Coordinates of N, CA and C in Angstrom, one line a residue:
M1 N 120.3 83.1 95.1 CA 119.2 84.1 94.9 C 119.6 85.0 93.8
N2 N 118.7 85.5 93.0 CA 118.9 86.5 92.0 C 118.3 87.8 92.4
C3 N 119.1 88.9 92.3 CA 118.7 90.2 92.5 C 118.0 90.8 91.3
I4 N 116.7 90.8 91.3 CA 116.0 91.2 90.1 C 115.5 92.7 90.2
G5 N 115.5 93.3 91.4 CA 114.9 94.6 91.5 C 115.4 95.4 92.7
L6 N 115.1 96.7 92.7 CA 115.4 97.5 93.8 C 114.1 98.2 94.2
H7 N 114.0 98.4 95.5 CA 112.7 99.0 96.0 C 113.1 100.2 96.9
A8 N 112.3 101.2 96.9 CA 112.5 102.4 97.8 C 111.1 102.8 98.4
H9 N 111.2 103.4 99.5 CA 110.0 104.1 100.1 C 110.4 105.3 100.8
I10 N 110.0 106.5 100.4 CA 110.5 107.7 100.9 C 109.6 108.4 101.9
G11 N 108.5 107.8 102.2 CA 107.6 108.4 103.2 C 106.2 108.3 102.8
S12 N 105.3 109.1 103.4 CA 103.9 109.0 103.1 C 103.2 110.4 103.2
Q13 N 102.1 110.5 102.6 CA 101.3 111.7 102.6 C 102.2 112.9 102.1
I14 N 102.9 112.7 101.0 CA 103.7 113.7 100.4 C 102.9 114.4 99.3
F15 N 102.9 115.7 99.4 CA 102.2 116.6 98.5 C 103.1 117.2 97.4
E16 N 104.4 117.2 97.7 CA 105.3 117.8 96.7 C 105.8 116.7 95.7
L17 N 106.0 117.1 94.5 CA 106.4 116.2 93.4 C 108.0 116.1 93.4
Q18 N 108.7 117.1 93.9 CA 110.1 117.1 93.7 C 110.8 115.9 94.4
P19 N 110.4 115.5 95.6 CA 111.0 114.3 96.2 C 110.8 113.1 95.3
H20 N 109.7 112.9 94.7 CA 109.5 111.7 93.8 C 110.4 111.9 92.6
H21 N 110.6 113.1 92.1 CA 111.5 113.3 91.0 C 112.9 112.9 91.3
D22 N 113.3 113.4 92.5 CA 114.7 113.1 93.0 C 114.9 111.6 93.2
L23 N 113.9 110.9 93.6 CA 114.0 109.5 93.9 C 114.3 108.7 92.6
G24 N 113.7 109.1 91.5 CA 114.0 108.4 90.3 C 115.5 108.4 89.9
A25 N 116.1 109.6 90.0 CA 117.5 109.7 89.7 C 118.4 108.8 90.7
V26 N 118.0 108.8 92.0 CA 118.8 108.1 92.9 C 118.6 106.6 92.7
M27 N 117.4 106.1 92.3 CA 117.2 104.7 92.1 C 118.0 104.2 90.8
V28 N 118.1 105.1 89.8 CA 118.9 104.7 88.6 C 120.3 104.7 88.9
Q29 N 120.8 105.5 89.8 CA 122.2 105.4 90.2 C 122.5 104.1 90.9
W30 N 121.6 103.6 91.7 CA 121.8 102.2 92.3 C 121.7 101.1 91.2
L31 N 120.8 101.4 90.3 CA 120.7 100.4 89.2 C 122.0 100.3 88.4
S32 N 122.6 101.4 88.2 CA 123.9 101.4 87.5 C 125.0 100.8 88.3
K33 N 125.0 101.0 89.6 CA 126.0 100.4 90.5 C 125.8 98.9 90.6
A34 N 124.5 98.5 90.6 CA 124.2 97.0 90.6 C 124.8 96.3 89.4
A35 N 124.7 97.0 88.3 CA 125.3 96.4 87.0 C 126.8 96.2 87.1
Q36 N 127.5 97.2 87.8 CA 128.9 97.0 88.0 C 129.3 95.8 88.8
Y37 N 128.4 95.3 89.6 CA 128.7 94.1 90.4 C 128.1 92.9 89.8
G38 N 127.6 93.0 88.6 CA 127.0 91.9 87.9 C 125.7 91.4 88.3
L39 N 125.0 92.3 89.0 CA 123.6 92.0 89.5 C 122.6 92.3 88.4
P40 N 121.8 91.3 88.0 CA 120.9 91.5 86.9 C 119.6 92.3 87.2
V41 N 119.7 93.5 87.7 CA 118.6 94.3 88.2 C 117.8 94.8 86.9
K42 N 116.6 94.4 86.8 CA 115.8 94.9 85.7 C 114.5 95.6 86.1
E43 N 114.2 95.7 87.4 CA 113.0 96.3 87.9 C 113.3 97.4 89.0
L44 N 112.6 98.5 88.9 CA 112.7 99.5 89.9 C 111.3 99.7 90.5
N45 N 111.2 99.6 91.8 CA 109.9 99.9 92.5 C 110.1 101.2 93.3
I46 N 109.5 102.2 92.9 CA 109.7 103.5 93.5 C 108.7 103.7 94.7
G47 N 108.0 102.7 95.1 CA 107.2 102.8 96.3 C 106.0 103.6 96.1
G48 N 105.6 104.3 97.2 CA 104.4 105.1 97.1 C 104.6 106.4 97.8
G49 N 103.7 106.8 98.7 CA 103.9 108.0 99.5 C 103.0 109.2 99.0
L50 N 102.4 109.0 97.9 CA 101.5 110.1 97.4 C 100.4 110.4 98.3
G51 N 100.3 111.7 98.7 CA 99.2 112.1 99.7 C 97.8 112.1 99.1
I52 N 96.9 112.2 100.0 CA 95.5 112.4 99.6 C 94.9 113.6 100.3
R53 N 93.6 113.9 100.0 CA 93.0 115.1 100.6 C 92.1 114.6 101.8
Y54 N 92.7 114.8 103.0 CA 91.9 114.5 104.2 C 91.1 115.6 104.6
T55 N 91.6 116.9 104.4 CA 90.9 118.1 104.8 C 90.8 119.0 103.6
E56 N 90.0 120.1 103.8 CA 89.9 121.1 102.7 C 91.2 121.7 102.4
S57 N 92.1 121.9 103.3 CA 93.4 122.5 103.1 C 94.4 121.7 102.3
D58 N 94.2 120.4 102.3 CA 95.1 119.5 101.6 C 95.0 119.6 100.1
D59 N 96.1 119.7 99.4 CA 96.1 119.8 98.0 C 97.1 118.9 97.3
P60 N 96.9 117.6 97.3 CA 97.8 116.7 96.7 C 97.8 116.7 95.2
P61 N 98.9 116.4 94.5 CA 98.9 116.2 93.0 C 98.1 115.0 92.7
S62 N 97.7 114.9 91.4 CA 97.0 113.7 90.9 C 97.9 112.5 90.7
I63 N 97.3 111.3 90.6 CA 98.1 110.2 90.3 C 98.8 110.3 89.0
E64 N 98.1 110.9 88.0 CA 98.7 111.1 86.7 C 99.9 112.0 86.7
E65 N 99.8 113.1 87.5 CA 101.0 114.0 87.6 C 102.2 113.3 88.3
W66 N 101.9 112.5 89.3 CA 102.9 111.8 90.0 C 103.6 110.8 89.1
V67 N 102.8 110.0 88.4 CA 103.4 109.0 87.4 C 104.3 109.7 86.4
R68 N 103.8 110.8 85.8 CA 104.5 111.5 84.8 C 105.9 112.0 85.3
V69 N 105.9 112.5 86.5 CA 107.2 113.0 87.0 C 108.1 111.9 87.3
V70 N 107.7 110.8 87.8 CA 108.5 109.6 88.1 C 109.1 109.1 86.8
V71 N 108.2 108.9 85.8 CA 108.6 108.3 84.5 C 109.7 109.1 83.8
E72 N 109.4 110.4 83.8 CA 110.4 111.3 83.1 C 111.7 111.4 83.9
S73 N 111.7 111.3 85.2 CA 112.9 111.3 86.0 C 113.7 110.1 85.7
V74 N 113.1 108.9 85.7 CA 113.8 107.7 85.5 C 114.3 107.6 84.0
K75 N 113.6 108.1 83.1 CA 114.0 108.1 81.7 C 115.2 108.9 81.5
V76 N 115.2 110.1 82.0 CA 116.3 111.0 81.9 C 117.6 110.5 82.6
A77 N 117.4 109.9 83.8 CA 118.5 109.4 84.5 C 119.1 108.1 83.8
C78 N 118.3 107.3 83.2 CA 118.8 106.1 82.5 C 119.6 106.6 81.2
E79 N 119.1 107.6 80.6 CA 119.9 108.1 79.4 C 121.2 108.6 79.9
A80 N 121.3 109.3 81.0 CA 122.5 109.9 81.5 C 123.5 108.8 82.0
Q81 N 122.9 107.8 82.6 CA 123.8 106.7 83.1 C 124.1 105.6 82.0
Q82 N 123.4 105.8 80.9 CA 123.6 104.8 79.8 C 123.2 103.4 80.2
V83 N 122.1 103.3 80.8 CA 121.5 101.9 81.2 C 120.2 101.8 80.6
P84 N 119.8 100.6 80.2 CA 118.5 100.3 79.6 C 117.3 100.7 80.6
L85 N 116.2 101.0 80.0 CA 115.0 101.4 80.9 C 114.6 100.1 81.6
P86 N 114.4 100.2 82.9 CA 113.9 99.1 83.7 C 112.4 98.9 83.6
K87 N 111.9 97.8 84.1 CA 110.5 97.7 84.4 C 110.2 98.5 85.6
L88 N 109.2 99.4 85.5 CA 109.0 100.4 86.6 C 107.7 100.0 87.3
L89 N 107.8 99.9 88.7 CA 106.7 99.6 89.5 C 106.4 100.7 90.5
C90 N 105.2 100.8 90.9 CA 104.8 101.8 91.9 C 103.8 101.2 92.9
E91 N 103.5 101.9 94.0 CA 102.6 101.5 95.0 C 101.6 102.6 95.3
P92 N 100.6 102.8 94.5 CA 99.7 104.0 94.7 C 98.9 103.9 96.0
G93 N 98.7 102.6 96.5 CA 98.1 102.4 97.8 C 97.0 103.3 98.3
R94 N 97.4 104.2 99.3 CA 96.4 105.1 99.9 C 95.8 106.0 98.9
S95 N 96.5 106.4 97.9 CA 96.0 107.4 96.9 C 94.8 106.8 96.1
L96 N 94.7 105.5 96.1 CA 93.6 104.8 95.4 C 92.4 104.5 96.4
I97 N 92.8 103.8 97.5 CA 91.7 103.3 98.3 C 91.3 104.3 99.4
G98 N 92.2 105.2 99.8 CA 91.8 106.2 100.8 C 90.6 107.0 100.5
P99 N 90.5 107.7 99.3 CA 89.4 108.5 99.0 C 88.1 107.7 98.6
A100 N 88.3 106.4 98.4 CA 87.2 105.6 98.0 C 86.2 105.2 99.1
C101 N 86.6 105.4 100.3 CA 85.8 105.0 101.5 C 85.5 106.1 102.4
V102 N 84.4 106.0 103.1 CA 84.0 106.9 104.2 C 83.6 106.0 105.4
T103 N 83.6 106.6 106.6 CA 83.1 106.0 107.8 C 81.9 106.7 108.3
A104 N 80.8 106.0 108.6 CA 79.5 106.6 109.0 C 79.3 106.3 110.5
Y105 N 79.0 107.4 111.3 CA 78.7 107.2 112.7 C 77.4 107.8 113.0
S106 N 76.7 107.2 114.1 CA 75.5 107.8 114.6 C 75.8 108.7 115.8
V107 N 75.2 109.9 115.8 CA 75.4 110.9 116.8 C 74.7 110.4 118.1
G108 N 75.4 110.5 119.2 CA 74.8 110.2 120.5 C 74.4 111.4 121.3
S109 N 75.1 111.6 122.5 CA 74.8 112.7 123.3 C 75.7 113.9 123.0
Q110 N 75.4 115.0 123.7 CA 76.1 116.2 123.5 C 76.5 116.7 124.9
K111 N 77.7 117.2 125.1 CA 78.2 117.8 126.4 C 78.8 119.1 126.1
I112 N 78.2 120.1 126.7 CA 78.6 121.5 126.6 C 79.4 121.9 127.8
V113 N 80.7 122.3 127.6 CA 81.5 122.9 128.6 C 81.6 124.4 128.3
P114 N 80.8 125.2 129.1 CA 80.7 126.6 128.8 C 82.0 127.3 128.6
E115 N 82.1 128.1 127.5 CA 83.2 128.9 127.1 C 84.5 128.1 126.8
I116 N 84.4 126.7 126.7 CA 85.5 125.9 126.5 C 85.3 125.0 125.2
R117 N 84.3 124.1 125.3 CA 84.2 123.2 124.2 C 82.8 122.5 124.3
T118 N 82.3 122.1 123.1 CA 81.1 121.3 123.0 C 81.5 120.0 122.4
Y119 N 81.2 118.9 123.2 CA 81.5 117.5 122.7 C 80.3 116.9 122.1
L120 N 80.5 116.2 121.0 CA 79.5 115.4 120.3 C 80.0 114.0 120.3
T121 N 79.2 113.1 120.9 CA 79.7 111.7 121.0 C 79.1 110.9 119.8
V122 N 79.9 109.9 119.4 CA 79.4 109.0 118.3 C 79.6 107.5 118.7
D123 N 79.0 106.6 118.0 CA 79.1 105.2 118.3 C 80.3 104.5 117.8
G124 N 81.4 105.1 117.8 CA 82.7 104.5 117.4 C 83.8 105.3 118.0
G125 N 85.0 105.3 117.3 CA 86.1 106.1 117.9 C 87.4 105.4 117.6
M126 N 88.2 105.3 118.7 CA 89.6 104.9 118.5 C 89.7 103.4 118.1
S127 N 88.7 102.6 118.3 CA 88.8 101.2 117.9 C 88.7 101.1 116.4
D128 N 87.9 102.0 115.7 CA 87.8 101.9 114.3 C 88.7 102.9 113.6
N129 N 89.2 103.9 114.3 CA 90.1 104.8 113.7 C 91.1 105.2 114.7
P130 N 92.2 104.5 114.9 CA 93.2 104.9 115.9 C 94.2 106.0 115.5
R131 N 94.1 106.5 114.3 CA 95.1 107.4 113.8 C 95.1 108.8 114.5
P132 N 93.9 109.3 114.8 CA 93.9 110.6 115.5 C 94.6 110.5 116.9
I133 N 94.3 109.5 117.6 CA 94.9 109.4 119.0 C 96.4 109.0 118.9
T134 N 96.8 108.3 117.9 CA 98.2 107.8 117.9 C 99.1 108.8 117.2
Y135 N 98.7 109.5 116.2 CA 99.6 110.5 115.6 C 98.8 111.7 115.0
Q136 N 97.7 112.1 115.7 CA 97.0 113.3 115.5 C 96.6 113.6 114.0
S137 N 96.2 112.5 113.4 CA 95.7 112.7 112.0 C 94.5 113.5 111.9
L138 N 94.3 114.3 110.9 CA 93.2 115.2 110.7 C 92.2 114.6 109.6
Y139 N 90.9 114.9 109.8 CA 89.9 114.4 108.9 C 88.9 115.5 108.7
R140 N 88.1 115.3 107.6 CA 86.9 116.2 107.4 C 85.7 115.4 107.7
V141 N 84.7 116.0 108.3 CA 83.4 115.3 108.7 C 82.3 116.2 108.2
V142 N 81.2 115.5 107.8 CA 80.0 116.2 107.4 C 78.8 115.5 108.1
A143 N 77.7 116.2 108.2 CA 76.4 115.6 108.7 C 75.7 115.1 107.5
A144 N 75.7 113.8 107.2 CA 75.2 113.3 105.9 C 73.8 113.5 105.7
N145 N 73.0 113.5 106.8 CA 71.5 113.7 106.6 C 71.1 115.2 106.8
R146 N 72.1 116.1 106.8 CA 71.8 117.5 107.0 C 72.7 118.3 106.1
M147 N 73.0 117.8 104.9 CA 74.0 118.4 104.0 C 73.6 119.8 103.5
S148 N 72.3 120.1 103.5 CA 71.8 121.5 103.1 C 71.7 122.4 104.3
A149 N 71.9 122.0 105.5 CA 71.7 122.8 106.6 C 72.9 123.7 106.8
P150 N 72.7 125.0 107.3 CA 73.9 125.9 107.4 C 74.8 125.4 108.5
I151 N 76.1 125.7 108.3 CA 77.2 125.4 109.3 C 77.2 126.4 110.4
T152 N 76.8 126.0 111.6 CA 76.7 127.0 112.7 C 77.4 126.6 113.9
E153 N 77.9 125.3 114.0 CA 78.5 124.8 115.2 C 79.9 124.4 115.1
T154 N 80.7 124.6 116.1 CA 82.1 124.1 116.2 C 82.1 123.1 117.4
V155 N 82.3 121.8 117.1 CA 82.2 120.8 118.1 C 83.5 119.9 118.0
T156 N 83.7 119.2 119.1 CA 84.7 118.1 119.1 C 84.0 116.8 119.2
I157 N 84.4 115.9 118.2 CA 83.7 114.6 118.1 C 84.5 113.6 118.9
A158 N 83.8 113.1 119.9 CA 84.4 112.1 120.8 C 83.9 110.7 120.6
G159 N 84.8 109.7 120.9 CA 84.4 108.4 120.7 C 83.8 107.8 122.0
K160 N 83.5 106.5 122.0 CA 82.8 105.9 123.1 C 83.6 105.0 124.0
H161 N 85.0 105.2 124.0 CA 85.8 104.3 124.6 C 86.3 104.7 126.0
C162 N 85.8 105.8 126.6 CA 86.2 106.2 127.9 C 87.7 106.4 128.1
E163 N 88.2 107.1 127.1 CA 89.6 107.5 127.1 C 89.7 109.0 126.8
S164 N 90.5 109.7 127.5 CA 90.6 111.2 127.3 C 91.1 111.5 125.9
G165 N 91.9 110.6 125.3 CA 92.4 110.9 124.0 C 91.5 110.4 122.8
D166 N 90.4 109.8 123.2 CA 89.5 109.3 122.1 C 88.7 110.4 121.4
I167 N 89.4 111.2 120.7 CA 88.9 112.3 120.0 C 89.1 112.0 118.5
L168 N 88.0 111.9 117.7 CA 88.1 111.7 116.3 C 88.5 113.0 115.5
I169 N 87.8 114.1 115.9 CA 88.0 115.3 115.2 C 87.8 116.5 116.2
K170 N 88.8 117.3 116.3 CA 88.7 118.5 117.2 C 88.3 119.7 116.4
D171 N 87.3 120.5 117.0 CA 86.9 121.7 116.3 C 86.4 121.5 114.9
A172 N 85.4 120.6 114.8 CA 84.7 120.3 113.5 C 83.6 121.3 113.3
S173 N 83.5 121.7 112.0 CA 82.4 122.6 111.7 C 81.2 121.8 111.1
L174 N 80.1 122.0 111.8 CA 78.9 121.2 111.5 C 77.6 122.0 111.7
P175 N 76.5 121.6 111.1 CA 75.2 122.2 111.4 C 74.8 121.7 112.8
I176 N 73.7 122.3 113.2 CA 73.1 121.7 114.5 C 72.7 120.3 114.3
T177 N 73.1 119.4 115.2 CA 72.8 118.0 115.0 C 72.0 117.5 116.2
H178 N 71.4 116.3 116.0 CA 70.6 115.7 117.1 C 71.0 114.2 117.2
P179 N 70.7 113.6 118.3 CA 70.9 112.2 118.5 C 70.3 111.4 117.3
G180 N 71.1 110.5 116.8 CA 70.6 109.7 115.6 C 71.0 110.2 114.3
D181 N 71.5 111.5 114.2 CA 72.0 112.0 112.9 C 73.2 111.2 112.5
I182 N 73.6 111.2 111.3 CA 74.7 110.5 110.7 C 75.8 111.4 110.4
L183 N 77.0 111.2 111.0 CA 78.2 111.9 110.7 C 79.0 111.0 109.8
V184 N 79.6 111.6 108.8 CA 80.4 110.8 107.8 C 81.8 111.4 107.8
V185 N 82.8 110.6 108.1 CA 84.2 111.1 108.0 C 84.8 110.6 106.7
M186 N 85.4 111.5 106.0 CA 85.9 111.3 104.6 C 87.2 110.6 104.6
A187 N 87.5 109.9 103.5 CA 88.8 109.4 103.2 C 89.4 108.5 104.2
T188 N 88.6 107.5 104.6 CA 89.0 106.5 105.6 C 89.3 105.1 105.1
G189 N 89.5 105.0 103.8 CA 89.7 103.7 103.2 C 91.0 103.0 103.4
A190 N 92.0 103.8 103.6 CA 93.4 103.2 103.6 C 93.8 102.5 104.8
Y191 N 93.3 103.1 106.0 CA 93.9 102.6 107.2 C 92.8 102.2 108.3
N192 N 91.6 102.7 108.2 CA 90.7 102.5 109.3 C 90.5 101.0 109.7
Y193 N 90.1 100.2 108.7 CA 89.8 98.8 109.0 C 91.0 98.0 109.3
S194 N 92.1 98.3 108.5 CA 93.3 97.6 108.7 C 94.0 97.8 110.0
M195 N 93.7 99.0 110.6 CA 94.3 99.4 111.9 C 93.3 99.2 113.1
S196 N 92.1 98.8 112.8 CA 91.1 98.7 113.8 C 91.4 97.6 114.8
S197 N 90.7 97.7 115.9 CA 90.9 96.7 117.0 C 89.6 96.5 117.7
N198 N 89.7 95.5 118.7 CA 88.5 95.3 119.6 C 88.8 95.9 120.9
Y199 N 89.3 97.1 120.9 CA 89.6 97.8 122.2 C 88.4 97.8 123.1
N200 N 88.6 97.5 124.4 CA 87.4 97.4 125.3 C 86.3 96.5 124.9
R201 N 86.8 95.5 124.1 CA 85.8 94.4 123.6 C 84.7 95.1 122.8
I202 N 85.1 96.0 121.9 CA 84.1 96.7 121.0 C 84.2 95.9 119.7
P203 N 83.1 95.4 119.2 CA 83.1 94.7 117.9 C 83.3 95.7 116.7
R204 N 84.0 95.2 115.7 CA 84.2 96.1 114.5 C 82.9 96.3 113.7
P205 N 82.8 97.4 113.0 CA 81.6 97.7 112.2 C 81.6 96.9 110.9
S206 N 80.5 96.9 110.2 CA 80.5 96.3 108.9 C 81.1 97.2 107.8
A207 N 81.3 96.6 106.7 CA 81.7 97.4 105.5 C 80.8 97.2 104.4
V208 N 80.4 98.2 103.7 CA 79.4 98.1 102.6 C 80.0 98.7 101.3
L209 N 79.9 97.9 100.3 CA 80.3 98.4 98.9 C 79.1 99.0 98.2
V210 N 79.3 100.2 97.8 CA 78.2 100.9 97.1 C 78.6 101.3 95.7
R211 N 77.8 100.9 94.7 CA 78.1 101.3 93.3 C 76.8 101.4 92.5
E212 N 76.6 102.6 91.9 CA 75.5 102.8 91.0 C 74.2 102.5 91.7
G213 N 74.0 102.9 92.9 CA 72.8 102.7 93.7 C 72.6 101.3 94.3
E214 N 73.6 100.4 94.1 CA 73.5 99.1 94.7 C 74.5 99.0 95.8
A215 N 74.0 98.4 97.0 CA 74.8 98.3 98.2 C 74.9 96.8 98.5
N216 N 76.2 96.4 98.8 CA 76.4 95.0 99.2 C 77.4 95.0 100.4
I217 N 77.1 94.2 101.4 CA 77.9 94.0 102.6 C 79.1 93.2 102.2
I218 N 80.3 93.7 102.4 CA 81.5 93.0 102.1 C 82.3 92.5 103.3
L219 N 81.9 93.1 104.5 CA 82.4 92.6 105.8 C 81.3 92.7 106.8
Q220 N 80.9 91.5 107.3 CA 79.9 91.5 108.3 C 80.2 92.2 109.6
R221 N 79.2 92.8 110.2 CA 79.4 93.5 111.5 C 79.8 92.4 112.5
E222 N 80.8 92.6 113.4 CA 81.1 91.7 114.4 C 80.1 91.7 115.5
T223 N 79.9 90.5 116.1 CA 79.0 90.4 117.2 C 79.7 90.0 118.5
Y224 N 79.0 90.0 119.6 CA 79.6 89.6 120.9 C 80.1 88.2 120.8
Q225 N 79.4 87.3 120.1 CA 79.9 85.9 119.9 C 81.2 85.9 119.2
D226 N 81.4 86.8 118.2 CA 82.7 86.8 117.5 C 83.8 87.2 118.5
L227 N 83.5 88.1 119.5 CA 84.5 88.5 120.4 C 84.9 87.4 121.4
I228 N 84.0 86.5 121.8 CA 84.3 85.6 122.8 C 84.6 84.2 122.2
R229 N 84.6 84.0 120.9 CA 84.7 82.7 120.4 C 86.1 82.0 120.6
Q230 N 87.1 82.8 120.9 CA 88.4 82.2 121.2 C 88.6 82.0 122.7
D231 N 87.6 82.5 123.5 CA 87.8 82.3 125.0 C 87.6 80.8 125.4
R232 N 88.4 80.4 126.4 CA 88.3 79.0 126.9 C 88.4 79.0 128.4
L233 N 87.6 78.1 129.0 CA 87.7 77.9 130.4 C 88.6 76.7 130.7
P234 N 89.4 76.8 131.8 CA 90.2 75.6 132.1 C 89.3 74.4 132.4
E235 N 89.8 73.2 132.1 CA 89.0 72.0 132.2 C 88.4 71.8 133.6
R236 N 89.1 72.1 134.6 CA 88.6 71.8 135.9 C 87.5 72.7 136.3
L237 N 87.5 73.9 135.7 CA 86.3 74.8 135.9 C 85.1 74.4 135.2
K238 N 85.3 73.8 134.0 CA 84.2 73.2 133.3 C 83.5 72.1 134.1
Q239 N 84.4 71.3 134.7 CA 83.8 70.1 135.4 C 83.1 70.5 136.7
S240 N 83.5 71.6 137.3 CA 82.8 72.1 138.5 C 81.5 72.8 138.2

């Protein structure tokens, strides 16, 4: 085997540029050490980790700023270590696909617990977005068909899975909504579908690609037949 490159991953949803700057210098140190052992390392992959804006308070740097910091760090470190510039790879991942997608839900019923909380139910939940229940991820939501309406309500958006933890967003700020309204959760492109499941035998939703007024289905909505197509009866039960 030939060692052609080194790879690192320092974390995810990082808003500060300094860790990425530090990573470049560390990677070049390993590049220099590899050369001492006769390993022909010519590529550095600095991974990803650049954060995106899930909520209004998130303020990530741009991809351009991130790239500039990494490139300058590697260049300076290579000059200091007197090693040739490597082929530089990165994994922008979430920072590209995350903001490119949204998830739309239909509003169902409302449950008011006086002086405690108002629950708003939707036709999805932890099966299409397990991140809030597994590690308390935060998202922004809007009422897509009431974008001009004043924000007057604070509600907790609950899923349909009969689990106490099936909460998509706690204390969301919304206008008055009614059954059938469309709630849209922002920045769901990176993980929702890849982490989705058929929990409680719930079929996955469809995915639609929209560009310049044209919409195309790129993932068909699952049906009940899709859910049971792998099910099999033992032969003796079939015969009876």
